[in-house]
Amino acid sequence: MAEVTLTIDGVQVTVPKSTTVLDAAENVGIIIPTLCYDPELSKPGACRMCVVEIPGMRNLPASCVTEAADGMVVYTASPAVIKARKTNLELLLANHPADCLNCHKSGECRLQQYAYNYGVDFGAFAGEKHRYPIEDDNPFLVRDLNKCIMCGKCVQACEEIQANSAISVAYRGFDAKVTPAMDYPLSTTEYSNCVFCGNCVAVCPTGALTEKQMLGKGRRWEVEKVRTTCPYCGVGCTFDLNVMNGKVIGVTSTDGDVNGRALCVKGRFGAGFIHHPDRLKTPLIKENGAFMEATWDEAISLVAEKLVGLKKKYGPDAIGVLSSARCTNEENYLMSKFTRAVIGTNNIDHCARL
Amino acid sequence: MRCYRAHVLVCAGSACVTLGCHPVKEAILEGIKRHRLEEEIKVVETGCMGFCEQGPLIVVYPEGVMYCRVQAEDAAVIVSEHLLKGRVVERLLYRDTDTNKPIPFMKDQPSLSKQIKVAMRNAGFINPEDIEEYIANEGYFALAKVLSGMSPEAVINEIKDSGLRGRGGAGFLTGSKWEFTNKAQGAQKYVVCNGDEGVPGVFMDRSILEGDPHSVIEAMAIAGYAIGADQGYVYVRAEYPLAVEKLRHAINQAREYGFLGYNILGTGFSFELNIRVGAGAFVCGEETALLASIEGRRGTPKPRPPFPANKGLWGAPTLINNVETLASIPPIILKGSDWYASMGTEKSKGTKVFALTGRIKRPGLIEVPMGMPLREIIYDIGGGVLNNKKLKAVLAGGPVGGFIPADYLDVSMDYESVAELGTLIGSGSLSVIDEDTCVVDLVKFFMEFSCEESCGKCTPCREGLKRMLEILTRVTEGKGQERDIEDLERLSDFIKNTALCGLGQAAPSPVLSMLRYFRPEFEAHIRDKHCPASVCAALLDSPCQSA
């Protein structure tokens, strides 16, 4: 494959042809700030945070959509670049609520991070701010469009990852906003085909999209993230359980081998059962018409006894086993082995076939 | 073919339609009938004649007498006096703006004296609904010439040698664009006509589409042959219903006559053409946004490269040319690149259509060789400033352009010279400003336009223009602060350097131009809370003070 060699901030770097300047810089450890760029999504080149200076090129090109070329000289942090990024941030902050103190995204917000990095504060430009009502009429996610910086990643995630296109951009200019069809809330099933997978939440760089169940339950930096596998189905998506004081408060995406950041509504928002008071924590044995708590030994002994009895009385084919898609492959394998080798029947099936 | 003693041309461009040309036409037809002249006189509806301010317009041939501001009740006298008795109706003639002397013949119009019509050659002279009138004026001769004896490369070379540059605003060499698209790899290619004319006060594309739609159709077929495309789309804005109607009619006629469709003129070349109507967004004049709109998506620009020549409509190599550019193609093919290149300057060849608007005596559409001094355009063609006021500046390029102050009136109107002054030829808008115009107020108007038309995709344009408008509004209301100048400069610089598309990058141009040429006037608004032109209402203390 053809290669090109360019100089980024004085460092020579050789990359395959058609690599972007942004990626080439990352190759040599130069991290250029981005808001709308996402390696998994198409590149709109919209936020203009990643602008760099390339002598010979008109204006300050966006490095996420500029191809590296042989002999190119790139400055990623020249005075002109820094000035542009500062103005960019000042403009975003001029139309952003100054409520980092109480924002759930605080600590993981790109806008906050860059404002810190570039020493930019609220108040550079006085003027109109959006006053959108906060949309929280669904059980899963909260949309606060006042915090939206129009990076468009949620729209792309919905279209390109979930292939659902439940949201798009409506209106123009300063009034442009991300919305489901006809500007109805996501919960309006007549107009919105949102499945609440929350993959938009996973890509949102600010507090515009947040997980409802986690609000107020812990700051981002206090939460312990425990990487695990989703128990809901056999796909085996990886995610992070967000744990606060020993309790799971919710789920966030991580970079899973199987699923990347994508999750479904159950995986992302269905962790409520973990600490639910109705959750069964011991086996139950029915005695005199009522379920009584029992130990695992008692329960397994009872089942073994009954299975042996049935097999003796009616033969092994009188017994059938139905396994669950919520079990792992290994568990399902063991169930099959147990049914065929121990019980001695081929009567085993799996709920995913239903 | 019938021969008539006289032809009555009724201008039916959008402006004349609005001013009531159809009742006038009906009244003339009625008068002709009453005097039993149907066999002798033919009434023809034409496209825009370019003198919109004088409409409804009527021209009677063979003499070429032009009547202005004709009303239905004037029809009877035109018929009984002129058509029946051959006597010119003096009270309806155009009068010289200075001497007030009537000018009976169209050819003597002072505004026409220095014009050379290439792109506008037929508009206002032929019936756009009759393909035979177009053919009678050498229509489709260029297509026939190309298909019967020129290779695609020869066509491209002819266009390249002519020096024709894109008339939509950017001024890119048309021939080079054709060459890139010709060389791009792709089984399917497209030709797209950009008819999304949106700069306020500019309407040459509308006039061409309404008055001479076949010139665009012919040019698109030639372009299809040159780049290897068999499908074209004309993208017209929805605000031009008459243009869409005339174009649709013309496409159907061209198909009937075998100039479009399968195996054109029996040469084996096939080309189909369809119309796509916009939905009212200025930004869809930007080529990548235009393509997104044709594809049925939200009309927002995409980063370039890739350029449409390589990856355009549905990912296929696509040639996009503006209406005026295309309308200039057939004469270039017929008369040769040398003829076209003999007009204009070294780098800006041929003719350009300008829309003269604002405080000028003879507003309208004019077509002149590039490089004509602005002074000649304003005074010799446009007749000078209205009410003989003092010229302050000419705003070129509308919301994406800038001022040419009175001191620079001798500038040669070519791409390079105008760019040196910090503005651009653009799509050809020339708005005359006199001493009574406040530049801050005017710039605010254009900023409102840009804010309204920003697509909202990139941060600089979406957020930055809004703040610029807020500052300008504050300043015109007498609430300006010292730091507003610095903020405007900073924002202009930022948007110009980092916006995603050409429109965003150019949107601060009027502000930068104002700060370059009229800084004292702007500062007076902030420091003295005074509007020198007495326009900004909040800055007037009393009528006598501002008198």
JSON list of C-alpha atoms in Angstrom, two decimals, chain B residues 285-442:
[
{"chain": "B", "resi": 285, "resn": "GLY", "atom": "CA", "xyz": [-26.91, 26.42, -3.90]},
{"chain": "B", "resi": 286, "resn": "GLU", "atom": "CA", "xyz": [-23.72, 25.02, -2.37]},
{"chain": "B", "resi": 287, "resn": "GLU", "atom": "CA", "xyz": [-22.94, 22.03, -4.54]},
{"chain": "B", "resi": 288, "resn": "THR", "atom": "CA", "xyz": [-22.63, 19.28, -1.92]},
{"chain": "B", "resi": 289, "resn": "ALA", "atom": "CA", "xyz": [-25.82, 20.45, -0.19]},
{"chain": "B", "resi": 290, "resn": "LEU", "atom": "CA", "xyz": [-27.55, 20.60, -3.55]},
{"chain": "B", "resi": 291, "resn": "LEU", "atom": "CA", "xyz": [-26.58, 16.99, -4.28]},
{"chain": "B", "resi": 292, "resn": "ALA", "atom": "CA", "xyz": [-27.82, 15.89, -0.84]},
{"chain": "B", "resi": 293, "resn": "SER", "atom": "CA", "xyz": [-31.12, 17.60, -1.59]},
{"chain": "B", "resi": 294, "resn": "ILE", "atom": "CA", "xyz": [-31.44, 15.83, -4.96]},
{"chain": "B", "resi": 295, "resn": "GLU", "atom": "CA", "xyz": [-30.78, 12.54, -3.17]},
{"chain": "B", "resi": 296, "resn": "GLY", "atom": "CA", "xyz": [-33.70, 13.32, -0.89]},
{"chain": "B", "resi": 297, "resn": "ARG", "atom": "CA", "xyz": [-31.62, 14.07, 2.19]},
{"chain": "B", "resi": 298, "resn": "ARG", "atom": "CA", "xyz": [-31.35, 17.19, 4.34]},
{"chain": "B", "resi": 299, "resn": "GLY", "atom": "CA", "xyz": [-29.58, 19.86, 2.31]},
{"chain": "B", "resi": 300, "resn": "THR", "atom": "CA", "xyz": [-26.39, 20.38, 4.26]},
{"chain": "B", "resi": 301, "resn": "PRO", "atom": "CA", "xyz": [-22.88, 20.69, 2.88]},
{"chain": "B", "resi": 302, "resn": "LYS", "atom": "CA", "xyz": [-20.26, 17.96, 3.16]},
{"chain": "B", "resi": 303, "resn": "PRO", "atom": "CA", "xyz": [-16.51, 18.42, 3.48]},
{"chain": "B", "resi": 304, "resn": "ARG", "atom": "CA", "xyz": [-14.63, 18.51, 0.18]},
{"chain": "B", "resi": 305, "resn": "PRO", "atom": "CA", "xyz": [-12.63, 16.61, -1.05]},
{"chain": "B", "resi": 306, "resn": "PRO", "atom": "CA", "xyz": [-14.00, 14.36, -2.36]},
{"chain": "B", "resi": 307, "resn": "PHE", "atom": "CA", "xyz": [-15.25, 16.80, -4.96]},
{"chain": "B", "resi": 308, "resn": "PRO", "atom": "CA", "xyz": [-18.45, 16.05, -6.89]},
{"chain": "B", "resi": 309, "resn": "ALA", "atom": "CA", "xyz": [-16.36, 15.54, -10.02]},
{"chain": "B", "resi": 310, "resn": "ASN", "atom": "CA", "xyz": [-15.13, 12.32, -8.38]},
{"chain": "B", "resi": 311, "resn": "LYS", "atom": "CA", "xyz": [-17.87, 11.48, -5.90]},
{"chain": "B", "resi": 312, "resn": "GLY", "atom": "CA", "xyz": [-21.09, 13.36, -6.41]},
{"chain": "B", "resi": 313, "resn": "LEU", "atom": "CA", "xyz": [-24.67, 12.30, -6.84]},
{"chain": "B", "resi": 314, "resn": "TRP", "atom": "CA", "xyz": [-25.14, 8.86, -5.24]},
{"chain": "B", "resi": 315, "resn": "GLY", "atom": "CA", "xyz": [-21.35, 8.58, -5.19]},
{"chain": "B", "resi": 316, "resn": "ALA", "atom": "CA", "xyz": [-21.01, 8.90, -8.98]},
{"chain": "B", "resi": 317, "resn": "PRO", "atom": "CA", "xyz": [-18.84, 11.48, -10.79]},
{"chain": "B", "resi": 318, "resn": "THR", "atom": "CA", "xyz": [-21.02, 14.55, -11.21]},
{"chain": "B", "resi": 319, "resn": "LEU", "atom": "CA", "xyz": [-20.62, 17.78, -13.15]},
{"chain": "B", "resi": 320, "resn": "ILE", "atom": "CA", "xyz": [-22.38, 20.76, -11.60]},
{"chain": "B", "resi": 321, "resn": "ASN", "atom": "CA", "xyz": [-22.73, 23.98, -13.56]},
{"chain": "B", "resi": 322, "resn": "ASN", "atom": "CA", "xyz": [-24.76, 27.07, -12.97]},
{"chain": "B", "resi": 323, "resn": "VAL", "atom": "CA", "xyz": [-27.58, 28.18, -15.31]},
{"chain": "B", "resi": 324, "resn": "GLU", "atom": "CA", "xyz": [-25.75, 31.21, -16.69]},
{"chain": "B", "resi": 325, "resn": "THR", "atom": "CA", "xyz": [-22.60, 29.17, -17.27]},
{"chain": "B", "resi": 326, "resn": "LEU", "atom": "CA", "xyz": [-24.53, 26.55, -19.20]},
{"chain": "B", "resi": 327, "resn": "ALA", "atom": "CA", "xyz": [-26.42, 29.14, -21.25]},
{"chain": "B", "resi": 328, "resn": "SER", "atom": "CA", "xyz": [-23.06, 30.45, -22.50]},
{"chain": "B", "resi": 329, "resn": "ILE", "atom": "CA", "xyz": [-21.97, 27.03, -23.81]},
{"chain": "B", "resi": 330, "resn": "PRO", "atom": "CA", "xyz": [-23.88, 26.72, -27.13]},
{"chain": "B", "resi": 331, "resn": "PRO", "atom": "CA", "xyz": [-22.60, 30.05, -28.55]},
{"chain": "B", "resi": 332, "resn": "ILE", "atom": "CA", "xyz": [-19.04, 29.08, -27.55]},
{"chain": "B", "resi": 333, "resn": "ILE", "atom": "CA", "xyz": [-19.35, 25.80, -29.44]},
{"chain": "B", "resi": 334, "resn": "LEU", "atom": "CA", "xyz": [-20.87, 27.52, -32.48]},
{"chain": "B", "resi": 335, "resn": "LYS", "atom": "CA", "xyz": [-18.75, 30.65, -32.66]},
{"chain": "B", "resi": 336, "resn": "GLY", "atom": "CA", "xyz": [-15.58, 29.15, -31.24]},
{"chain": "B", "resi": 337, "resn": "SER", "atom": "CA", "xyz": [-13.51, 29.68, -28.14]},
{"chain": "B", "resi": 338, "resn": "ASP", "atom": "CA", "xyz": [-11.51, 32.48, -29.80]},
{"chain": "B", "resi": 339, "resn": "TRP", "atom": "CA", "xyz": [-14.62, 34.57, -30.21]},
{"chain": "B", "resi": 340, "resn": "TYR", "atom": "CA", "xyz": [-15.59, 34.14, -26.54]},
{"chain": "B", "resi": 341, "resn": "ALA", "atom": "CA", "xyz": [-12.05, 34.65, -25.28]},
{"chain": "B", "resi": 342, "resn": "SER", "atom": "CA", "xyz": [-11.76, 37.85, -27.31]},
{"chain": "B", "resi": 343, "resn": "MET", "atom": "CA", "xyz": [-14.09, 39.45, -24.78]},
{"chain": "B", "resi": 344, "resn": "GLY", "atom": "CA", "xyz": [-13.07, 40.20, -21.22]},
{"chain": "B", "resi": 345, "resn": "THR", "atom": "CA", "xyz": [-9.68, 40.37, -19.56]},
{"chain": "B", "resi": 346, "resn": "GLU", "atom": "CA", "xyz": [-6.68, 38.05, -19.53]},
{"chain": "B", "resi": 347, "resn": "LYS", "atom": "CA", "xyz": [-8.01, 35.79, -16.79]},
{"chain": "B", "resi": 348, "resn": "SER", "atom": "CA", "xyz": [-11.70, 36.64, -16.86]},
{"chain": "B", "resi": 349, "resn": "LYS", "atom": "CA", "xyz": [-13.03, 35.94, -20.32]},
{"chain": "B", "resi": 350, "resn": "GLY", "atom": "CA", "xyz": [-16.38, 36.46, -21.95]},
{"chain": "B", "resi": 351, "resn": "THR", "atom": "CA", "xyz": [-19.43, 38.22, -20.64]},
{"chain": "B", "resi": 352, "resn": "LYS", "atom": "CA", "xyz": [-21.13, 38.28, -17.26]},
{"chain": "B", "resi": 353, "resn": "VAL", "atom": "CA", "xyz": [-24.71, 39.06, -16.36]},
{"chain": "B", "resi": 354, "resn": "PHE", "atom": "CA", "xyz": [-25.14, 41.51, -13.49]},
{"chain": "B", "resi": 355, "resn": "ALA", "atom": "CA", "xyz": [-28.27, 42.40, -11.60]},
{"chain": "B", "resi": 356, "resn": "LEU", "atom": "CA", "xyz": [-28.28, 46.14, -10.99]},
{"chain": "B", "resi": 357, "resn": "THR", "atom": "CA", "xyz": [-30.35, 46.97, -7.95]},
{"chain": "B", "resi": 358, "resn": "GLY", "atom": "CA", "xyz": [-30.60, 49.52, -5.19]},
{"chain": "B", "resi": 359, "resn": "ARG", "atom": "CA", "xyz": [-30.44, 53.27, -5.61]},
{"chain": "B", "resi": 360, "resn": "ILE", "atom": "CA", "xyz": [-29.93, 53.30, -9.37]},
{"chain": "B", "resi": 361, "resn": "LYS", "atom": "CA", "xyz": [-31.90, 54.95, -12.15]},
{"chain": "B", "resi": 362, "resn": "ARG", "atom": "CA", "xyz": [-32.14, 51.96, -14.46]},
{"chain": "B", "resi": 363, "resn": "PRO", "atom": "CA", "xyz": [-32.19, 48.78, -12.44]},
{"chain": "B", "resi": 364, "resn": "GLY", "atom": "CA", "xyz": [-32.37, 45.42, -14.14]},
{"chain": "B", "resi": 365, "resn": "LEU", "atom": "CA", "xyz": [-30.34, 42.65, -15.68]},
{"chain": "B", "resi": 366, "resn": "ILE", "atom": "CA", "xyz": [-27.42, 43.56, -17.88]},
{"chain": "B", "resi": 367, "resn": "GLU", "atom": "CA", "xyz": [-24.79, 41.48, -19.67]},
{"chain": "B", "resi": 368, "resn": "VAL", "atom": "CA", "xyz": [-21.42, 43.04, -20.34]},
{"chain": "B", "resi": 369, "resn": "PRO", "atom": "CA", "xyz": [-17.91, 41.89, -21.25]},
{"chain": "B", "resi": 370, "resn": "MET", "atom": "CA", "xyz": [-15.91, 41.12, -18.13]},
{"chain": "B", "resi": 371, "resn": "GLY", "atom": "CA", "xyz": [-13.45, 43.81, -17.20]},
{"chain": "B", "resi": 372, "resn": "MET", "atom": "CA", "xyz": [-15.79, 46.72, -17.90]},
{"chain": "B", "resi": 373, "resn": "PRO", "atom": "CA", "xyz": [-15.07, 49.49, -15.38]},
{"chain": "B", "resi": 374, "resn": "LEU", "atom": "CA", "xyz": [-17.73, 49.61, -12.69]},
{"chain": "B", "resi": 375, "resn": "ARG", "atom": "CA", "xyz": [-18.21, 53.30, -13.44]},
{"chain": "B", "resi": 376, "resn": "GLU", "atom": "CA", "xyz": [-19.46, 52.49, -16.96]},
{"chain": "B", "resi": 377, "resn": "ILE", "atom": "CA", "xyz": [-21.84, 49.90, -15.58]},
{"chain": "B", "resi": 378, "resn": "ILE", "atom": "CA", "xyz": [-23.30, 52.25, -13.00]},
{"chain": "B", "resi": 379, "resn": "TYR", "atom": "CA", "xyz": [-23.42, 55.46, -15.02]},
{"chain": "B", "resi": 380, "resn": "ASP", "atom": "CA", "xyz": [-23.54, 54.54, -18.73]},
{"chain": "B", "resi": 381, "resn": "ILE", "atom": "CA", "xyz": [-25.72, 51.49, -18.41]},
{"chain": "B", "resi": 382, "resn": "GLY", "atom": "CA", "xyz": [-27.48, 52.05, -15.11]},
{"chain": "B", "resi": 383, "resn": "GLY", "atom": "CA", "xyz": [-27.95, 55.77, -15.63]},
{"chain": "B", "resi": 384, "resn": "GLY", "atom": "CA", "xyz": [-26.36, 56.78, -12.37]},
{"chain": "B", "resi": 385, "resn": "VAL", "atom": "CA", "xyz": [-27.62, 57.13, -8.84]},
{"chain": "B", "resi": 386, "resn": "LEU", "atom": "CA", "xyz": [-31.31, 57.67, -8.27]},
{"chain": "B", "resi": 387, "resn": "ASN", "atom": "CA", "xyz": [-32.31, 61.32, -7.67]},
{"chain": "B", "resi": 388, "resn": "ASN", "atom": "CA", "xyz": [-28.72, 62.27, -8.54]},
{"chain": "B", "resi": 389, "resn": "LYS", "atom": "CA", "xyz": [-27.62, 61.50, -5.00]},
{"chain": "B", "resi": 390, "resn": "LYS", "atom": "CA", "xyz": [-24.00, 60.94, -4.16]},
{"chain": "B", "resi": 391, "resn": "LEU", "atom": "CA", "xyz": [-22.79, 57.40, -4.71]},
{"chain": "B", "resi": 392, "resn": "LYS", "atom": "CA", "xyz": [-21.50, 55.86, -1.51]},
{"chain": "B", "resi": 393, "resn": "ALA", "atom": "CA", "xyz": [-20.57, 52.37, -2.64]},
{"chain": "B", "resi": 394, "resn": "VAL", "atom": "CA", "xyz": [-21.64, 49.41, -4.69]},
{"chain": "B", "resi": 395, "resn": "LEU", "atom": "CA", "xyz": [-22.22, 46.20, -2.79]},
{"chain": "B", "resi": 396, "resn": "ALA", "atom": "CA", "xyz": [-21.06, 43.28, -4.91]},
{"chain": "B", "resi": 397, "resn": "GLY", "atom": "CA", "xyz": [-22.01, 39.70, -4.12]},
{"chain": "B", "resi": 398, "resn": "GLY", "atom": "CA", "xyz": [-24.81, 40.41, -1.68]},
{"chain": "B", "resi": 399, "resn": "PRO", "atom": "CA", "xyz": [-24.65, 38.55, 1.65]},
{"chain": "B", "resi": 400, "resn": "VAL", "atom": "CA", "xyz": [-21.39, 36.81, 0.71]},
{"chain": "B", "resi": 401, "resn": "GLY", "atom": "CA", "xyz": [-19.72, 39.85, -0.83]},
{"chain": "B", "resi": 402, "resn": "GLY", "atom": "CA", "xyz": [-18.51, 43.27, 0.14]},
{"chain": "B", "resi": 403, "resn": "PHE", "atom": "CA", "xyz": [-18.41, 46.95, -0.71]},
{"chain": "B", "resi": 404, "resn": "ILE", "atom": "CA", "xyz": [-16.73, 48.66, -3.61]},
{"chain": "B", "resi": 405, "resn": "PRO", "atom": "CA", "xyz": [-16.57, 52.25, -2.29]},
{"chain": "B", "resi": 406, "resn": "ALA", "atom": "CA", "xyz": [-17.09, 55.22, -4.62]},
{"chain": "B", "resi": 407, "resn": "ASP", "atom": "CA", "xyz": [-13.31, 55.83, -4.67]},
{"chain": "B", "resi": 408, "resn": "TYR", "atom": "CA", "xyz": [-12.77, 52.51, -6.40]},
{"chain": "B", "resi": 409, "resn": "LEU", "atom": "CA", "xyz": [-15.39, 53.01, -9.09]},
{"chain": "B", "resi": 410, "resn": "ASP", "atom": "CA", "xyz": [-12.89, 52.53, -11.89]},
{"chain": "B", "resi": 411, "resn": "VAL", "atom": "CA", "xyz": [-12.21, 48.96, -10.87]},
{"chain": "B", "resi": 412, "resn": "SER", "atom": "CA", "xyz": [-12.26, 46.51, -13.75]},
{"chain": "B", "resi": 413, "resn": "MET", "atom": "CA", "xyz": [-15.13, 44.09, -13.15]},
{"chain": "B", "resi": 414, "resn": "ASP", "atom": "CA", "xyz": [-13.20, 40.87, -13.39]},
{"chain": "B", "resi": 415, "resn": "TYR", "atom": "CA", "xyz": [-12.67, 38.13, -10.83]},
{"chain": "B", "resi": 416, "resn": "GLU", "atom": "CA", "xyz": [-9.16, 39.15, -9.83]},
{"chain": "B", "resi": 417, "resn": "SER", "atom": "CA", "xyz": [-9.55, 42.92, -9.60]},
{"chain": "B", "resi": 418, "resn": "VAL", "atom": "CA", "xyz": [-12.72, 42.69, -7.57]},
{"chain": "B", "resi": 419, "resn": "ALA", "atom": "CA", "xyz": [-11.16, 40.12, -5.23]},
{"chain": "B", "resi": 420, "resn": "GLU", "atom": "CA", "xyz": [-8.35, 42.57, -4.51]},
{"chain": "B", "resi": 421, "resn": "LEU", "atom": "CA", "xyz": [-10.93, 44.91, -3.02]},
{"chain": "B", "resi": 422, "resn": "GLY", "atom": "CA", "xyz": [-12.05, 42.19, -0.63]},
{"chain": "B", "resi": 423, "resn": "THR", "atom": "CA", "xyz": [-15.26, 41.33, -2.42]},
{"chain": "B", "resi": 424, "resn": "LEU", "atom": "CA", "xyz": [-16.26, 39.14, -5.31]},
{"chain": "B", "resi": 425, "resn": "ILE", "atom": "CA", "xyz": [-18.09, 39.02, -8.63]},
{"chain": "B", "resi": 426, "resn": "GLY", "atom": "CA", "xyz": [-20.14, 36.23, -7.09]},
{"chain": "B", "resi": 427, "resn": "SER", "atom": "CA", "xyz": [-23.36, 35.54, -8.85]},
{"chain": "B", "resi": 428, "resn": "GLY", "atom": "CA", "xyz": [-23.45, 39.09, -10.23]},
{"chain": "B", "resi": 429, "resn": "SER", "atom": "CA", "xyz": [-25.29, 41.15, -7.68]},
{"chain": "B", "resi": 430, "resn": "LEU", "atom": "CA", "xyz": [-24.50, 44.87, -7.83]},
{"chain": "B", "resi": 431, "resn": "SER", "atom": "CA", "xyz": [-26.42, 46.89, -5.31]},
{"chain": "B", "resi": 432, "resn": "VAL", "atom": "CA", "xyz": [-25.98, 50.65, -5.47]},
{"chain": "B", "resi": 433, "resn": "ILE", "atom": "CA", "xyz": [-25.84, 52.51, -2.18]},
{"chain": "B", "resi": 434, "resn": "ASP", "atom": "CA", "xyz": [-26.17, 56.26, -1.90]},
{"chain": "B", "resi": 435, "resn": "GLU", "atom": "CA", "xyz": [-25.33, 58.69, 0.87]},
{"chain": "B", "resi": 436, "resn": "ASP", "atom": "CA", "xyz": [-28.67, 58.00, 2.59]},
{"chain": "B", "resi": 437, "resn": "THR", "atom": "CA", "xyz": [-27.84, 54.35, 3.16]},
{"chain": "B", "resi": 438, "resn": "CYS", "atom": "CA", "xyz": [-26.40, 53.29, 6.51]},
{"chain": "B", "resi": 439, "resn": "VAL", "atom": "CA", "xyz": [-23.83, 50.58, 5.94]},
{"chain": "B", "resi": 440, "resn": "VAL", "atom": "CA", "xyz": [-24.27, 49.17, 9.44]},
{"chain": "B", "resi": 441, "resn": "ASP", "atom": "CA", "xyz": [-27.99, 48.77, 8.86]},
{"chain": "B", "resi": 442, "resn": "LEU", "atom": "CA", "xyz": [-27.37, 47.20, 5.46]}
]
